[in-house]
Coordinates of C-alpha atoms and ligand atoms in Angstrom, one line a residue:
X1 CA -36.1 -10.3 28.5
X2 CA -36.6 -13.9 29.9
X3 CA -37.7 -16.3 27.1
X4 CA -40.0 -18.6 30.2
X5 CA -42.4 -16.0 32.0
X6 CA -45.1 -17.4 34.6
X7 CA -47.7 -14.8 35.8
X8 CA -49.7 -15.1 38.4
X9 CA -50.5 -18.3 37.2
X10 CA -53.7 -20.2 39.6
X11 CA -55.3 -23.3 39.1
X12 CA -58.5 -25.6 40.2
X13 CA -59.3 -29.8 39.5
X14 CA -62.8 -28.6 39.7
X15 CA -64.6 -25.4 41.0
X16 CA -63.1 -22.6 41.9
X17 CA -62.9 -22.9 45.7
X18 CA -60.7 -22.9 48.6
X19 CA -60.2 -26.8 48.3
X20 CA -60.0 -26.8 45.1
X21 CA -57.3 -24.5 44.8
X22 CA -53.6 -26.6 43.4
X23 CA -51.2 -23.8 42.8
X24 CA -52.2 -19.8 43.8
X25 CA -50.3 -17.2 42.5
X26 CA -47.0 -18.7 41.0
X27 CA -44.9 -16.1 39.3
X28 CA -41.7 -17.6 37.7
X29 CA -38.8 -16.2 35.2
X30 CA -36.4 -18.0 33.5
X31 CA -33.8 -16.8 31.1
X32 CA -32.6 -19.2 27.3
X33 CA -31.0 -22.0 28.5
X34 CA -31.5 -22.2 32.2
X35 CA -31.5 -25.2 34.2
X36 CA -34.4 -25.1 36.9
X37 CA -34.7 -27.6 39.1
X38 CA -38.8 -27.3 41.4
X39 CA -38.7 -28.6 44.7
X40 CA -41.3 -28.8 47.0
X41 CA -43.6 -31.9 48.6
X42 CA -45.3 -34.8 47.5
X43 CA -48.9 -33.5 46.4
X44 CA -48.4 -29.6 46.1
X45 CA -48.8 -29.9 42.4
X46 CA -45.4 -29.8 40.7
X47 CA -47.3 -31.8 38.2
X48 CA -50.0 -29.5 37.7
X49 CA -48.0 -26.9 36.8
X50 CA -45.8 -28.9 34.4
X51 CA -48.9 -29.7 33.1
X52 CA -49.9 -26.1 32.9
X53 CA -46.3 -25.2 31.3
X54 CA -46.6 -27.7 28.5
X55 CA -50.4 -26.5 27.5
X56 CA -51.8 -29.8 27.8
X57 CA -54.0 -28.1 30.9
X58 CA -55.3 -24.4 31.3
X59 CA -54.5 -22.0 33.8
X60 CA -58.0 -20.7 36.2
X61 CA -55.8 -17.7 36.1
X62 CA -53.2 -16.3 35.5
X63 CA -50.5 -16.3 31.7
X64 CA -47.4 -17.3 30.5
X65 CA -45.3 -17.0 28.4
X66 CA -42.3 -18.8 26.1
X67 CA -40.3 -16.2 24.1
X68 CA -43.2 -13.4 24.2
X69 CA -46.2 -15.8 23.4
X70 CA -49.1 -16.6 25.4
X71 CA -49.1 -20.2 26.4
X72 CA -52.2 -21.7 25.4
X73 CA -51.5 -25.3 23.9
X74 CA -49.1 -27.5 22.9
X75 CA -45.7 -26.2 21.9
X76 CA -43.5 -27.9 18.7
X77 CA -40.7 -27.2 20.3
X78 CA -40.9 -29.0 23.8
X79 CA -40.0 -31.4 25.1
X80 CA -41.0 -33.9 27.7
X81 CA -40.1 -37.0 30.1
X82 CA -41.1 -38.2 33.0
X83 CA -40.8 -40.9 35.4
X84 CA -42.3 -43.8 34.1
X85 CA -42.1 -43.0 29.8
X86 CA -43.1 -45.4 27.8
X87 CA -41.8 -46.9 24.7
X88 CA -43.7 -48.6 22.2
X89 CA -42.7 -52.5 22.5
X90 CA -42.8 -53.2 19.3
X91 CA -40.8 -50.5 18.1
X92 CA -36.7 -50.6 18.7
X93 CA -35.0 -48.0 20.1
X94 CA -34.5 -46.1 17.0
X95 CA -38.0 -46.3 15.8
X96 CA -38.8 -44.9 19.0
X97 CA -36.9 -41.9 18.8
X98 CA -38.4 -41.3 15.5
X99 CA -42.0 -41.0 16.5
X100 CA -42.3 -37.4 17.5
X101 CA -40.8 -36.6 14.3
X102 CA -44.1 -39.0 12.1
X103 CA -46.5 -37.8 14.4
X104 CA -45.5 -34.6 15.4
X105 CA -47.9 -31.6 12.9
X106 CA -44.9 -29.8 12.6
X107 CA -42.2 -32.1 11.2
X108 CA -44.8 -35.5 9.8
X109 CA -45.3 -33.9 6.3
X110 CA -41.7 -34.0 5.8
X111 CA -40.8 -36.5 7.7
X112 CA -40.0 -39.2 4.8
X113 CA -38.5 -36.3 2.8
X114 CA -35.9 -36.3 6.1
X115 CA -35.8 -40.0 7.9
X116 CA -32.2 -40.5 6.9
X117 CA -31.2 -37.2 8.7
X118 CA -33.3 -37.3 11.8
X119 CA -31.6 -40.9 11.6
X120 CA -28.5 -39.3 11.9
X121 CA -29.3 -37.1 14.7
X122 CA -31.2 -40.4 16.8
X123 CA -27.5 -42.3 16.8
X124 CA -26.4 -39.2 17.6
X125 CA -28.0 -38.7 21.0
X126 CA -27.9 -42.0 21.6
X127 CA -24.2 -42.1 21.6
X128 CA -24.0 -38.5 23.4
X129 CA -25.9 -41.1 25.8
X130 CA -23.9 -43.9 25.9
X131 CA -26.6 -46.1 23.9
X132 CA -24.3 -46.6 20.4
X133 CA -25.1 -49.2 18.4
X134 CA -28.6 -49.7 20.7
X135 CA -30.3 -48.6 17.5
X136 CA -32.1 -52.4 16.5
X137 CA -32.9 -52.9 20.0
X138 CA -36.6 -53.6 21.2
X139 CA -37.4 -51.5 25.1
X140 CA -38.0 -55.1 26.6
X141 CA -34.7 -55.4 26.0
X142 CA -33.1 -52.1 27.8
X143 CA -32.4 -51.7 31.5
X144 CA -34.8 -49.3 33.1
X145 CA -31.7 -46.9 33.2
X146 CA -31.1 -47.4 29.3
X147 CA -34.2 -46.7 28.7
X148 CA -34.6 -43.5 30.9
X149 CA -31.7 -42.4 28.4
X150 CA -33.9 -43.7 25.5
X151 CA -36.9 -41.8 26.3
X152 CA -34.2 -38.3 27.2
X153 CA -33.5 -38.1 23.6
X154 CA -36.5 -39.4 22.3
X155 CA -37.4 -35.4 24.3
X156 CA -34.9 -34.5 22.9
X157 CA -34.5 -35.2 18.8
X158 CA -36.5 -32.3 17.6
X159 CA -34.4 -30.2 19.0
X160 CA -37.2 -28.1 21.5
X161 CA -36.5 -25.2 23.2
X162 CA -37.9 -26.3 26.1
X163 CA -36.6 -29.4 28.0
X164 CA -39.6 -30.3 30.7
X165 CA -39.0 -33.4 33.0
X166 CA -41.0 -34.3 36.0
X167 CA -39.5 -36.7 38.1
X168 CA -38.1 -38.7 35.3
X169 CA -35.1 -40.6 37.9
X170 CA -38.3 -41.7 39.8
X171 CA -37.7 -45.0 39.6
X172 CA -33.8 -46.0 39.3
X173 CA -31.8 -46.9 41.8
X174 CA -29.3 -44.1 42.7
X175 CA -26.5 -45.9 41.1
X176 CA -27.6 -46.0 37.7
X177 CA -29.6 -42.3 38.8
X178 CA -26.3 -40.5 38.9
X179 CA -24.7 -41.9 35.8
X180 CA -28.1 -40.4 34.0
X181 CA -27.3 -37.2 36.2
X182 CA -24.0 -36.9 34.4
X183 CA -26.0 -37.7 30.8
X184 CA -28.3 -34.9 31.3
X185 CA -25.9 -32.5 32.2
X186 CA -24.0 -33.4 29.1
X187 CA -26.7 -32.8 27.0
X188 CA -27.5 -29.9 28.2
X189 CA -24.1 -28.4 27.2
X190 CA -24.2 -30.0 24.4
X191 CA -27.1 -29.0 23.8
X192 CA -28.2 -25.3 25.7
X193 CA -32.0 -26.2 25.9
X194 CA -33.5 -24.2 28.8
X195 CA -34.6 -27.4 30.7
X196 CA -37.4 -27.2 34.5
X197 CA -36.6 -29.8 36.1
X198 CA -39.1 -31.7 38.6
X199 CA -37.5 -33.8 41.7
X200 CA -38.2 -35.0 45.0
X201 CA -34.2 -35.3 44.9
X202 CA -32.7 -32.5 46.8
X203 CA -28.7 -33.5 45.7
X204 CA -30.5 -34.2 42.3
X205 CA -31.5 -30.2 42.3
X206 CA -28.2 -28.3 43.2
X207 CA -25.9 -30.7 41.1
X208 CA -28.1 -29.9 38.2
X209 CA -29.7 -27.3 38.1
X210 CA -28.8 -23.2 38.3
X211 CA -31.9 -22.1 40.3
X212 CA -33.7 -24.1 42.3
X213 CA -37.2 -23.1 43.1
X214 CA -39.2 -24.7 46.9
X215 CA -42.5 -24.9 46.5
X216 CA -45.6 -24.6 49.7
X217 CA -47.5 -27.4 50.3
X218 CA -50.6 -27.6 48.2
X219 CA -51.9 -25.1 47.4
X220 CA -48.3 -24.6 45.7
X221 CA -46.2 -21.7 45.6
X222 CA -43.3 -20.2 45.1
X223 CA -41.7 -20.3 48.8
X224 CA -38.0 -19.5 47.9
X225 CA -35.7 -19.4 45.0
X226 CA -32.0 -20.5 45.7
X227 CA -29.3 -19.6 43.1
X228 CA -27.0 -22.6 42.6
X229 CA -23.7 -21.0 41.7
X230 CA -21.5 -23.6 41.4
X231 CA -18.8 -24.2 39.0
X232 CA -19.6 -25.6 35.4
X233 CA -18.8 -28.2 34.3
X234 CA -19.7 -29.3 37.4
X235 CA -18.7 -33.3 38.9
X236 CA -20.6 -35.8 40.5
X237 CA -17.5 -35.6 43.7
X238 CA -18.3 -31.5 44.2
X239 CA -21.5 -33.4 46.5
X240 CA -18.7 -33.8 49.0
X241 CA -18.3 -30.3 49.3
X242 CA -19.2 -28.2 52.5
X243 CA -20.8 -25.5 50.2
X244 CA -22.8 -28.3 48.8
X245 CA -24.2 -29.8 51.6
X246 CA -25.3 -27.3 53.1
X247 CA -27.0 -25.3 50.0
X248 CA -28.9 -29.1 50.6
X249 CA -29.6 -29.0 54.3
X250 CA -31.0 -25.4 53.8
X251 CA -33.9 -26.6 51.1
X252 CA -34.1 -29.4 53.1
X253 CA -35.7 -27.3 56.2
X254 CA -37.3 -24.6 53.6
X255 CA -39.3 -27.9 52.5
X256 CA -39.7 -29.7 56.1
X257 CA -41.5 -26.4 57.5
X258 CA -43.4 -26.6 54.3
X259 CA -45.2 -30.2 55.0
X260 CA -45.5 -29.0 58.7
X261 CA -47.5 -26.5 57.7
X262 CA -49.6 -28.9 54.9
X263 CA -49.5 -31.6 58.6
X264 CA -51.3 -28.6 60.9
X265 CA -53.4 -27.9 58.5
X266 CA -54.7 -31.1 58.2
X267 CA -55.3 -31.7 61.6
X268 CA -56.9 -28.0 61.8
Ligands
ADP301 N1 -57.5 -34.7 37.3 C1 -56.7 -34.6 38.5 N2 -58.3 -33.5 39.0 C2 -58.9 -34.0 40.6 N3 -57.4 -33.0 41.2 C3 -56.3 -33.9 41.2 C4 -55.7 -34.2 39.4 N4 -55.1 -34.9 39.6 C5 -54.0 -34.3 40.5 N5 -54.3 -33.6 41.7 C6 -54.7 -33.2 42.7 O1 -53.4 -32.3 43.0 C7 -53.1 -32.3 43.7 C8 -51.3 -32.1 43.3 O2 -50.8 -33.0 42.6 P1 -49.8 -33.3 41.2 O3 -49.7 -31.7 40.3 O4 -49.7 -34.1 41.3 O5 -48.8 -32.7 42.6 P2 -47.3 -33.0 42.6 O6 -47.7 -33.3 40.9 O7 -47.0 -32.3 43.9 O8 -47.4 -34.5 43.7 C9 -52.8 -33.6 44.9 O9 -53.5 -32.9 45.5 C10 -54.2 -34.3 43.7 O10 -53.9 -35.0 44.4
MG302 MG1 -45.8 -34.8 40.6

């Protein structure tokens, strides 16, 4: 049985006209604990798809299931992080991590009683991502990479079974980004959640994922599913192996042709 199932999903912004279609007939099946990356040309509907998966947006047609339950509103067992995840500047790193537990309907009633346990969990997560001892620092005292590490921890504080990541490392420099790939790899190996990661970085997708889905230009459709079967644990050296390089090239070609079809459509 698949953990996450998406069937015949369509979405329009506004009236249902062909021009307004953003996603068209998306069908996906994801197993529990799987790491899936979604790549595709800019504007093809990746972020829109993530909003649908998170339950924030309703589809025009089709449906999505998590553990056989219809996704039609935001769920407690989902964690999210984005490129510009905002940390509240007047709260310390630890307080920022605890915020979802303070406000979420499923944990806020017991927050006071369980606070010590939650603080322990937050500290343990921060240690896993290399931020031990940074609990009392304010976001503005952290580097961009450190803030993204902290937002990953915040997304995982409530032990979600699904982690949704929309270009979480898009704004980081190359070295910091590579460090963060390893941080995410280790968190995933330790906590065993399911991941859907949107990225425009094909190396990132192939390094981290079990499966890469390629989306066409708008209206987005899944045009290719590539199984990535490199052994785990993977380290950064794997990027220089010829099979890895070939896989990245194949995906790049797929996206190039998806972009071409977009440009031709625009020209017509
Ligand atoms: N709230 C919105 N209202 C109308 N159009 C939107 C809205 N959000 C996104 N779009 C359009 O939908 C398309 C897909 O956007 P998005 O999902 O952000 O793409 P991606 O994340 O793949 O770059 C784009 O053409 C974008 O301009
Ligand atoms: Mg986007």
